[in-house]
Amino acid sequence: MKSIITFVLMLIAMLVLDLTGEMPVQLCGLSLRVYAKTITSVLFVLTGMIALRERRGGVKGGPYAPLVLCGLLSGLIGDVFMALNKEFGGFLYISVGLVTFALGHVFYLIAFSRKSRFRWFNLLPLLVIVPAILIAVLVTGKFTFRPPALFYAVIAYGVILSCMTGRSLSFSGFREHPAFVRLTIVGTILFAASDLILLFIMFYTPVASLASNTPVRITLSVFNLLTYYVGQGLIALSLKEEP
């Protein structure tokens, strides 16, 4: 029950995060959005930790839960650096943010791989997402990467994201644990969707060039926050149902 409460608190903090997006108020040289984003992300890590303690039969000794918690923690670190990138800009912040987010996907990928067998359909997201990104970038010519090396980082990130999403689909075989299956797969898909939305917000020139208070940017930002935090929160809650 406590993990559900923490999850709800995360959703409330996410709402506060959305409302503080354009507030000019600063505290110790940082905008309220940086603090709101950090607190919201801390809450999905706490959700995972509490859900693990609430697990039926107690905490297991296997590697799955620690790997998922490492993935959640990587997401928290990535969120902080991406918030600082929006605050100050600069290649360092966005690079560290992308690396830690990718590392979080790697932790999830390893956890999912250790928990389930490889199935042929695990490759489907890889065969869809990465070609779609390449086609969108190369054909439209409307994506801008500064520095250009970020393009290769995004493609590498897309490969990791696709593999992580694909491996989560193997959990469909855990038919005796439907709650675990639903929480993990839905959470992973929402997490992946948030990254694809963020790709357009950050690099698709017609959108990236818009002011942050325009309807298009606001709509995309809301969907990005919603899919990301709900996705991470569901993955965190899945630890309570781990078979």
PDB file of C-alpha atoms in Angstrom:
ATOM      1  CA  MET A   1       0.000   0.000   0.000  1.00  0.00           C
ATOM      2  CA  LYS A   2       2.842   2.401   0.803  1.00  0.00           C
ATOM      3  CA  SER A   3       4.277   1.958  -2.691  1.00  0.00           C
ATOM      4  CA  ILE A   4       0.908   2.987  -4.188  1.00  0.00           C
ATOM      5  CA  ILE A   5       0.892   6.089  -1.995  1.00  0.00           C
ATOM      6  CA  THR A   6       4.407   6.987  -3.131  1.00  0.00           C
ATOM      7  CA  PHE A   7       3.355   6.420  -6.746  1.00  0.00           C
ATOM      8  CA  VAL A   8       0.400   8.803  -6.298  1.00  0.00           C
ATOM      9  CA  LEU A   9       2.703  11.373  -4.651  1.00  0.00           C
ATOM     10  CA  MET A  10       4.953  11.087  -7.702  1.00  0.00           C
ATOM     11  CA  LEU A  11       1.981  11.870  -9.967  1.00  0.00           C
ATOM     12  CA  ILE A  12       1.119  14.911  -7.820  1.00  0.00           C
ATOM     13  CA  ALA A  13       4.754  16.054  -7.954  1.00  0.00           C
ATOM     14  CA  MET A  14       4.632  15.575 -11.738  1.00  0.00           C
ATOM     15  CA  LEU A  15       1.664  17.961 -11.870  1.00  0.00           C
ATOM     16  CA  VAL A  16       3.610  20.506  -9.821  1.00  0.00           C
ATOM     17  CA  LEU A  17       6.562  20.011 -12.181  1.00  0.00           C
ATOM     18  CA  ASP A  18       4.340  20.824 -15.149  1.00  0.00           C
ATOM     19  CA  LEU A  19       2.939  23.923 -13.452  1.00  0.00           C
ATOM     20  CA  THR A  20       6.403  25.269 -12.553  1.00  0.00           C
ATOM     21  CA  GLY A  21       7.638  24.968 -16.134  1.00  0.00           C
ATOM     22  CA  GLU A  22       7.508  28.692 -16.937  1.00  0.00           C
ATOM     23  CA  MET A  23       7.804  30.180 -13.438  1.00  0.00           C
ATOM     24  CA  PRO A  24      10.696  32.666 -13.216  1.00  0.00           C
ATOM     25  CA  VAL A  25      11.164  32.095  -9.467  1.00  0.00           C
ATOM     26  CA  GLN A  26      14.625  30.874  -8.512  1.00  0.00           C
ATOM     27  CA  LEU A  27      16.106  29.360  -5.361  1.00  0.00           C
ATOM     28  CA  CYS A  28      19.880  29.248  -4.855  1.00  0.00           C
ATOM     29  CA  GLY A  29      20.413  30.076  -8.510  1.00  0.00           C
ATOM     30  CA  LEU A  30      18.167  27.293  -9.843  1.00  0.00           C
ATOM     31  CA  SER A  31      14.584  27.468 -11.080  1.00  0.00           C
ATOM     32  CA  LEU A  32      11.794  25.712  -9.213  1.00  0.00           C
ATOM     33  CA  ARG A  33      11.520  23.284 -12.153  1.00  0.00           C
ATOM     34  CA  VAL A  34      14.908  21.746 -11.323  1.00  0.00           C
ATOM     35  CA  TYR A  35      13.822  21.046  -7.752  1.00  0.00           C
ATOM     36  CA  ALA A  36      10.382  19.793  -8.829  1.00  0.00           C
ATOM     37  CA  LYS A  37      11.894  17.435 -11.398  1.00  0.00           C
ATOM     38  CA  THR A  38      14.415  16.078  -8.900  1.00  0.00           C
ATOM     39  CA  ILE A  39      11.757  15.451  -6.247  1.00  0.00           C
ATOM     40  CA  THR A  40       9.440  13.773  -8.768  1.00  0.00           C
ATOM     41  CA  SER A  41      12.232  11.456  -9.913  1.00  0.00           C
ATOM     42  CA  VAL A  42      13.285  10.661  -6.352  1.00  0.00           C
ATOM     43  CA  LEU A  43       9.718   9.508  -5.743  1.00  0.00           C
ATOM     44  CA  PHE A  44       9.791   6.823  -8.449  1.00  0.00           C
ATOM     45  CA  VAL A  45      13.044   5.505  -6.961  1.00  0.00           C
ATOM     46  CA  LEU A  46      11.383   5.414  -3.529  1.00  0.00           C
ATOM     47  CA  THR A  47       8.365   3.687  -5.089  1.00  0.00           C
ATOM     48  CA  GLY A  48      10.654   0.911  -6.321  1.00  0.00           C
ATOM     49  CA  MET A  49      12.420   0.546  -2.979  1.00  0.00           C
ATOM     50  CA  ILE A  50       9.153   0.399  -1.034  1.00  0.00           C
ATOM     51  CA  ALA A  51       7.533  -1.950  -3.556  1.00  0.00           C
ATOM     52  CA  LEU A  52      10.491  -4.309  -3.158  1.00  0.00           C
ATOM     53  CA  ARG A  53      10.027  -4.405   0.605  1.00  0.00           C
ATOM     54  CA  GLU A  54       6.303  -5.069   0.140  1.00  0.00           C
ATOM     55  CA  ARG A  55       6.966  -8.001  -2.169  1.00  0.00           C
ATOM     56  CA  ARG A  56       5.034 -11.128  -1.263  1.00  0.00           C
ATOM     57  CA  GLY A  57       7.364 -13.555   0.459  1.00  0.00           C
ATOM     58  CA  GLY A  58       9.902 -10.845   1.251  1.00  0.00           C
ATOM     59  CA  VAL A  59      12.882  -9.537  -0.726  1.00  0.00           C
ATOM     60  CA  LYS A  60      14.382 -12.054  -3.142  1.00  0.00           C
ATOM     61  CA  GLY A  61      18.121 -12.506  -3.405  1.00  0.00           C
ATOM     62  CA  GLY A  62      18.280 -12.608  -7.199  1.00  0.00           C
ATOM     63  CA  PRO A  63      19.784  -9.913  -9.457  1.00  0.00           C
ATOM     64  CA  TYR A  64      16.539  -8.703 -11.035  1.00  0.00           C
ATOM     65  CA  ALA A  65      15.398  -6.219  -8.384  1.00  0.00           C
ATOM     66  CA  PRO A  66      18.849  -4.628  -7.783  1.00  0.00           C
ATOM     67  CA  LEU A  67      19.267  -4.153 -11.550  1.00  0.00           C
ATOM     68  CA  VAL A  68      15.844  -2.513 -11.857  1.00  0.00           C
ATOM     69  CA  LEU A  69      16.633  -0.233  -8.904  1.00  0.00           C
ATOM     70  CA  CYS A  70      19.891   0.736 -10.629  1.00  0.00           C
ATOM     71  CA  GLY A  71      17.848   1.546 -13.732  1.00  0.00           C
ATOM     72  CA  LEU A  72      15.526   3.760 -11.692  1.00  0.00           C
ATOM     73  CA  LEU A  73      18.475   5.497 -10.050  1.00  0.00           C
ATOM     74  CA  SER A  74      20.066   6.107 -13.463  1.00  0.00           C
ATOM     75  CA  GLY A  75      16.801   7.712 -14.560  1.00  0.00           C
ATOM     76  CA  LEU A  76      16.936  10.018 -11.538  1.00  0.00           C
ATOM     77  CA  ILE A  77      20.495  11.104 -12.354  1.00  0.00           C
ATOM     78  CA  GLY A  78      19.610  11.574 -16.021  1.00  0.00           C
ATOM     79  CA  ASP A  79      16.615  13.713 -15.063  1.00  0.00           C
ATOM     80  CA  VAL A  80      18.763  16.010 -12.932  1.00  0.00           C
ATOM     81  CA  PHE A  81      21.288  16.570 -15.726  1.00  0.00           C
ATOM     82  CA  MET A  82      18.584  17.103 -18.354  1.00  0.00           C
ATOM     83  CA  ALA A  83      16.938  19.667 -16.059  1.00  0.00           C
ATOM     84  CA  LEU A  84      20.300  21.412 -15.669  1.00  0.00           C
ATOM     85  CA  ASN A  85      20.725  21.316 -19.451  1.00  0.00           C
ATOM     86  CA  LYS A  86      17.419  23.154 -19.849  1.00  0.00           C
ATOM     87  CA  GLU A  87      18.557  25.599 -17.179  1.00  0.00           C
ATOM     88  CA  PHE A  88      22.057  26.373 -18.450  1.00  0.00           C
ATOM     89  CA  GLY A  89      22.479  24.586 -21.786  1.00  0.00           C
ATOM     90  CA  GLY A  90      25.737  23.004 -22.841  1.00  0.00           C
ATOM     91  CA  PHE A  91      27.041  19.775 -24.331  1.00  0.00           C
ATOM     92  CA  LEU A  92      28.174  18.426 -20.948  1.00  0.00           C
ATOM     93  CA  TYR A  93      24.731  18.327 -19.345  1.00  0.00           C
ATOM     94  CA  ILE A  94      22.941  16.787 -22.303  1.00  0.00           C
ATOM     95  CA  SER A  95      25.764  14.254 -22.840  1.00  0.00           C
ATOM     96  CA  VAL A  96      25.752  13.077 -19.226  1.00  0.00           C
ATOM     97  CA  GLY A  97      21.950  12.999 -19.317  1.00  0.00           C
ATOM     98  CA  LEU A  98      21.850  10.821 -22.432  1.00  0.00           C
ATOM     99  CA  VAL A  99      24.569   8.489 -21.107  1.00  0.00           C
ATOM    100  CA  THR A 100      22.861   7.941 -17.756  1.00  0.00           C
ATOM    101  CA  PHE A 101      19.465   7.422 -19.430  1.00  0.00           C
ATOM    102  CA  ALA A 102      21.064   4.889 -21.777  1.00  0.00           C
ATOM    103  CA  LEU A 103      22.719   3.226 -18.779  1.00  0.00           C
ATOM    104  CA  GLY A 104      19.294   2.942 -17.157  1.00  0.00           C
ATOM    105  CA  HIS A 105      18.000   1.148 -20.255  1.00  0.00           C
ATOM    106  CA  VAL A 106      21.018  -1.160 -20.113  1.00  0.00           C
ATOM    107  CA  PHE A 107      20.240  -2.044 -16.487  1.00  0.00           C
ATOM    108  CA  TYR A 108      16.638  -2.827 -17.474  1.00  0.00           C
ATOM    109  CA  LEU A 109      17.809  -4.809 -20.500  1.00  0.00           C
ATOM    110  CA  ILE A 110      20.133  -6.953 -18.388  1.00  0.00           C
ATOM    111  CA  ALA A 111      17.417  -7.450 -15.753  1.00  0.00           C
ATOM    112  CA  PHE A 112      14.847  -8.517 -18.360  1.00  0.00           C
ATOM    113  CA  SER A 113      17.365 -10.798 -20.075  1.00  0.00           C
ATOM    114  CA  ARG A 114      18.254 -12.511 -16.802  1.00  0.00           C
ATOM    115  CA  LYS A 115      14.583 -13.016 -15.966  1.00  0.00           C
ATOM    116  CA  SER A 116      13.222 -14.423 -19.244  1.00  0.00           C
ATOM    117  CA  ARG A 117      14.189 -16.363 -22.348  1.00  0.00           C
ATOM    118  CA  PHE A 118      14.905 -14.725 -25.676  1.00  0.00           C
ATOM    119  CA  ARG A 119      12.001 -14.906 -28.159  1.00  0.00           C
ATOM    120  CA  TRP A 120      12.016 -13.993 -31.843  1.00  0.00           C
ATOM    121  CA  PHE A 121       9.529 -11.150 -31.281  1.00  0.00           C
ATOM    122  CA  ASN A 122      12.021  -9.445 -28.971  1.00  0.00           C
ATOM    123  CA  LEU A 123      13.620  -8.094 -32.164  1.00  0.00           C
ATOM    124  CA  LEU A 124      10.464  -6.357 -33.426  1.00  0.00           C
ATOM    125  CA  PRO A 125      11.015  -2.995 -31.657  1.00  0.00           C
ATOM    126  CA  LEU A 126      14.620  -2.917 -32.940  1.00  0.00           C
ATOM    127  CA  LEU A 127      13.407  -3.549 -36.495  1.00  0.00           C
ATOM    128  CA  VAL A 128      10.847  -0.755 -36.203  1.00  0.00           C
ATOM    129  CA  ILE A 129      12.201   2.016 -33.949  1.00  0.00           C
ATOM    130  CA  VAL A 130      15.753   2.448 -35.265  1.00  0.00           C
ATOM    131  CA  PRO A 131      14.801   2.415 -39.000  1.00  0.00           C
ATOM    132  CA  ALA A 132      11.973   4.848 -38.195  1.00  0.00           C
ATOM    133  CA  ILE A 133      14.413   7.245 -36.515  1.00  0.00           C
ATOM    134  CA  LEU A 134      16.871   6.980 -39.413  1.00  0.00           C
ATOM    135  CA  ILE A 135      14.146   7.576 -42.007  1.00  0.00           C
ATOM    136  CA  ALA A 136      12.706  10.513 -40.074  1.00  0.00           C
ATOM    137  CA  VAL A 137      16.126  12.159 -39.654  1.00  0.00           C
ATOM    138  CA  LEU A 138      17.590  11.485 -43.096  1.00  0.00           C
ATOM    139  CA  VAL A 139      14.483  11.911 -45.244  1.00  0.00           C
ATOM    140  CA  THR A 140      12.878  14.964 -43.644  1.00  0.00           C
ATOM    141  CA  GLY A 141      16.141  16.852 -43.137  1.00  0.00           C
ATOM    142  CA  LYS A 142      14.451  18.772 -40.334  1.00  0.00           C
ATOM    143  CA  PHE A 143      16.378  17.382 -37.390  1.00  0.00           C
ATOM    144  CA  THR A 144      19.255  19.447 -36.000  1.00  0.00           C
ATOM    145  CA  PHE A 145      22.001  17.958 -33.845  1.00  0.00           C
ATOM    146  CA  ARG A 146      24.536  20.271 -32.220  1.00  0.00           C
ATOM    147  CA  PRO A 147      27.214  19.052 -32.146  1.00  0.00           C
ATOM    148  CA  PRO A 148      26.625  16.638 -35.079  1.00  0.00           C
ATOM    149  CA  ALA A 149      28.047  13.769 -32.992  1.00  0.00           C
ATOM    150  CA  LEU A 150      24.748  13.790 -31.081  1.00  0.00           C
ATOM    151  CA  PHE A 151      23.145  12.123 -34.117  1.00  0.00           C
ATOM    152  CA  TYR A 152      25.245   8.990 -33.587  1.00  0.00           C
ATOM    153  CA  ALA A 153      24.540   9.110 -29.861  1.00  0.00           C
ATOM    154  CA  VAL A 154      20.791   9.217 -30.586  1.00  0.00           C
ATOM    155  CA  ILE A 155      21.044   6.212 -32.930  1.00  0.00           C
ATOM    156  CA  ALA A 156      23.024   4.230 -30.338  1.00  0.00           C
ATOM    157  CA  TYR A 157      20.460   5.251 -27.740  1.00  0.00           C
ATOM    158  CA  GLY A 158      17.678   4.081 -30.058  1.00  0.00           C
ATOM    159  CA  VAL A 159      19.303   0.655 -30.385  1.00  0.00           C
ATOM    160  CA  ILE A 160      19.537   0.255 -26.599  1.00  0.00           C
ATOM    161  CA  LEU A 161      15.983   1.536 -26.151  1.00  0.00           C
ATOM    162  CA  SER A 162      14.644  -0.907 -28.763  1.00  0.00           C
ATOM    163  CA  CYS A 163      16.450  -3.888 -27.258  1.00  0.00           C
ATOM    164  CA  MET A 164      15.195  -3.049 -23.770  1.00  0.00           C
ATOM    165  CA  THR A 165      11.615  -2.678 -24.981  1.00  0.00           C
ATOM    166  CA  GLY A 166      11.829  -5.912 -26.975  1.00  0.00           C
ATOM    167  CA  ARG A 167      13.172  -7.947 -24.083  1.00  0.00           C
ATOM    168  CA  SER A 168      10.335  -6.823 -21.819  1.00  0.00           C
ATOM    169  CA  LEU A 169       7.883  -8.520 -24.199  1.00  0.00           C
ATOM    170  CA  SER A 170       9.258 -11.916 -23.120  1.00  0.00           C
ATOM    171  CA  PHE A 171       7.480 -11.455 -19.804  1.00  0.00           C
ATOM    172  CA  SER A 172       4.233 -12.267 -21.611  1.00  0.00           C
ATOM    173  CA  GLY A 173       5.175 -15.868 -20.843  1.00  0.00           C
ATOM    174  CA  PHE A 174       4.651 -15.320 -17.092  1.00  0.00           C
ATOM    175  CA  ARG A 175       0.940 -16.077 -17.339  1.00  0.00           C
ATOM    176  CA  GLU A 176       0.645 -16.963 -13.673  1.00  0.00           C
ATOM    177  CA  HIS A 177       1.788 -13.441 -12.719  1.00  0.00           C
ATOM    178  CA  PRO A 178      -0.415 -11.089 -14.809  1.00  0.00           C
ATOM    179  CA  ALA A 179       0.152  -8.047 -12.582  1.00  0.00           C
ATOM    180  CA  PHE A 180       3.931  -8.309 -12.998  1.00  0.00           C
ATOM    181  CA  VAL A 181       3.548  -8.733 -16.759  1.00  0.00           C
ATOM    182  CA  ARG A 182       1.216  -5.767 -17.199  1.00  0.00           C
ATOM    183  CA  LEU A 183       3.181  -3.398 -14.982  1.00  0.00           C
ATOM    184  CA  THR A 184       6.528  -4.218 -16.593  1.00  0.00           C
ATOM    185  CA  ILE A 185       5.488  -4.264 -20.253  1.00  0.00           C
ATOM    186  CA  VAL A 186       3.204  -1.215 -20.086  1.00  0.00           C
ATOM    187  CA  GLY A 187       5.779   0.686 -18.024  1.00  0.00           C
ATOM    188  CA  THR A 188       8.555  -0.138 -20.478  1.00  0.00           C
ATOM    189  CA  ILE A 189       6.502   0.844 -23.532  1.00  0.00           C
ATOM    190  CA  LEU A 190       5.520   4.159 -21.921  1.00  0.00           C
ATOM    191  CA  PHE A 191       9.181   4.807 -21.039  1.00  0.00           C
ATOM    192  CA  ALA A 192      10.162   4.178 -24.663  1.00  0.00           C
ATOM    193  CA  ALA A 193       7.355   6.425 -25.915  1.00  0.00           C
ATOM    194  CA  SER A 194       8.559   9.264 -23.694  1.00  0.00           C
ATOM    195  CA  ASP A 195      12.042   9.031 -25.219  1.00  0.00           C
ATOM    196  CA  LEU A 196      10.651   9.191 -28.761  1.00  0.00           C
ATOM    197  CA  ILE A 197       8.578  12.256 -27.841  1.00  0.00           C
ATOM    198  CA  LEU A 198      11.678  13.844 -26.315  1.00  0.00           C
ATOM    199  CA  LEU A 199      13.543  13.208 -29.579  1.00  0.00           C
ATOM    200  CA  PHE A 200      11.084  15.474 -31.399  1.00  0.00           C
ATOM    201  CA  ILE A 201      11.066  18.096 -28.647  1.00  0.00           C
ATOM    202  CA  MET A 202      14.845  18.423 -28.572  1.00  0.00           C
ATOM    203  CA  PHE A 203      15.973  17.819 -32.143  1.00  0.00           C
ATOM    204  CA  TYR A 204      13.059  18.267 -34.599  1.00  0.00           C
ATOM    205  CA  THR A 205      13.701  21.825 -35.761  1.00  0.00           C
ATOM    206  CA  PRO A 206      10.058  22.929 -36.384  1.00  0.00           C
ATOM    207  CA  VAL A 207       9.290  21.979 -32.771  1.00  0.00           C
ATOM    208  CA  ALA A 208      12.624  22.763 -31.077  1.00  0.00           C
ATOM    209  CA  SER A 209      12.559  26.291 -32.482  1.00  0.00           C
ATOM    210  CA  LEU A 210       9.149  27.045 -30.948  1.00  0.00           C
ATOM    211  CA  ALA A 211       8.819  28.929 -27.698  1.00  0.00           C
ATOM    212  CA  SER A 212       8.165  26.647 -24.738  1.00  0.00           C
ATOM    213  CA  ASN A 213       4.774  28.269 -24.090  1.00  0.00           C
ATOM    214  CA  THR A 214       3.317  27.460 -27.521  1.00  0.00           C
ATOM    215  CA  PRO A 215       0.453  24.915 -27.679  1.00  0.00           C
ATOM    216  CA  VAL A 216       2.509  22.334 -29.607  1.00  0.00           C
ATOM    217  CA  ARG A 217       5.433  22.448 -27.167  1.00  0.00           C
ATOM    218  CA  ILE A 218       3.130  22.388 -24.151  1.00  0.00           C
ATOM    219  CA  THR A 219       1.205  19.375 -25.500  1.00  0.00           C
ATOM    220  CA  LEU A 220       4.363  17.412 -26.307  1.00  0.00           C
ATOM    221  CA  SER A 221       5.919  18.291 -22.947  1.00  0.00           C
ATOM    222  CA  VAL A 222       2.827  17.110 -21.070  1.00  0.00           C
ATOM    223  CA  PHE A 223       2.786  13.801 -22.949  1.00  0.00           C
ATOM    224  CA  ASN A 224       6.530  13.430 -22.409  1.00  0.00           C
ATOM    225  CA  LEU A 225       6.197  13.910 -18.645  1.00  0.00           C
ATOM    226  CA  LEU A 226       3.115  11.699 -18.420  1.00  0.00           C
ATOM    227  CA  THR A 227       4.537   8.750 -20.351  1.00  0.00           C
ATOM    228  CA  TYR A 228       7.944   8.982 -18.659  1.00  0.00           C
ATOM    229  CA  TYR A 229       6.894   9.212 -15.033  1.00  0.00           C
ATOM    230  CA  VAL A 230       3.979   6.797 -15.288  1.00  0.00           C
ATOM    231  CA  GLY A 231       6.278   4.376 -17.144  1.00  0.00           C
ATOM    232  CA  GLN A 232       9.026   4.573 -14.537  1.00  0.00           C
ATOM    233  CA  GLY A 233       6.468   4.372 -11.749  1.00  0.00           C
ATOM    234  CA  LEU A 234       4.879   1.211 -13.161  1.00  0.00           C
ATOM    235  CA  ILE A 235       8.294  -0.433 -13.550  1.00  0.00           C
ATOM    236  CA  ALA A 236       9.007   0.478  -9.939  1.00  0.00           C
ATOM    237  CA  LEU A 237       5.673  -0.966  -8.773  1.00  0.00           C
ATOM    238  CA  SER A 238       6.357  -4.202 -10.684  1.00  0.00           C
ATOM    239  CA  LEU A 239       9.004  -5.097  -8.089  1.00  0.00           C
ATOM    240  CA  LYS A 240       6.186  -5.860  -5.662  1.00  0.00           C
ATOM    241  CA  GLU A 241       4.849  -8.516  -8.061  1.00  0.00           C
ATOM    242  CA  GLU A 242       8.163 -10.069  -9.158  1.00  0.00           C
ATOM    243  CA  PRO A 243       7.753 -13.849  -9.542  1.00  0.00           C
TER     244      PRO A 243
END
